[in-house]
Amino acid sequence: MEKKIKVPELPAFDAARYLDSEEMIAAYLASIMEDDDPALLAAALGDVARARGMTQLARDTGLAREALYRSLSANGNPSFSTVNKVMRALGLKLVPQPISSR
């Protein structure tokens, strides 16, 4: 008989484990940005930062590592300046596109 797994027994999902290429990172962030949720974007940037290495990202942005952890969490509220610095350090840019439903 197969053992049933209970939800609390499931391992925590960590998106950072799957963000192993520029294409994957760009697709992940593009998908997140479609939800128009600033907290979700901050957390997703945190996933990418952990995948790339928070210490290196702190060096590349000139921001403190601890401040990045706080800002790029689900409860974080990074400024536009922080988001922009992080995106640039990751080799990404924000690109305006028309909203197709308008």
Coordinates of C-alpha atoms in Angstrom, one line a residue, residues 40-89:
L40 CA 5.1 39.1 -5.3
L41 CA 7.7 40.9 -7.5
A42 CA 9.8 41.7 -4.4
A43 CA 9.8 38.0 -3.4
A44 CA 10.5 36.8 -6.9
L45 CA 13.5 39.2 -7.1
G46 CA 14.6 37.7 -3.8
D47 CA 14.4 34.2 -5.4
V48 CA 16.5 35.3 -8.2
A49 CA 19.0 37.1 -5.9
R50 CA 19.4 33.9 -3.9
A51 CA 19.9 31.9 -7.0
R52 CA 22.6 34.2 -8.2
G53 CA 24.1 34.8 -4.7
M54 CA 22.9 37.6 -2.4
T55 CA 26.5 38.6 -1.4
Q56 CA 27.5 39.1 -5.0
L57 CA 24.3 41.0 -5.7
A58 CA 25.0 43.3 -2.7
R59 CA 28.4 44.1 -4.1
D60 CA 27.0 44.7 -7.6
T61 CA 24.2 47.0 -6.4
G62 CA 26.2 48.7 -3.6
L63 CA 23.4 47.8 -1.2
A64 CA 23.8 46.0 2.1
R65 CA 23.1 42.3 2.0
E66 CA 20.8 42.5 5.0
A67 CA 18.9 45.3 3.4
L68 CA 18.5 43.2 0.3
Y69 CA 17.2 40.3 2.2
R70 CA 14.6 42.5 3.9
S71 CA 13.6 44.4 0.8
L72 CA 13.4 41.3 -1.4
S73 CA 11.1 39.2 0.8
A74 CA 7.4 38.6 0.6
N75 CA 7.0 41.2 3.3
G76 CA 9.5 43.6 1.8
N77 CA 8.6 46.9 0.1
P78 CA 11.6 47.9 -2.0
S79 CA 11.9 51.3 -3.5
F80 CA 11.9 51.7 -7.3
S81 CA 15.5 52.6 -7.0
T82 CA 16.3 49.3 -5.3
V83 CA 14.3 47.3 -7.8
N84 CA 16.1 49.1 -10.6
K85 CA 19.5 48.5 -9.1
V86 CA 18.8 44.8 -8.6
M87 CA 17.4 44.4 -12.1
R88 CA 20.5 46.0 -13.6
A89 CA 22.8 44.0 -11.5

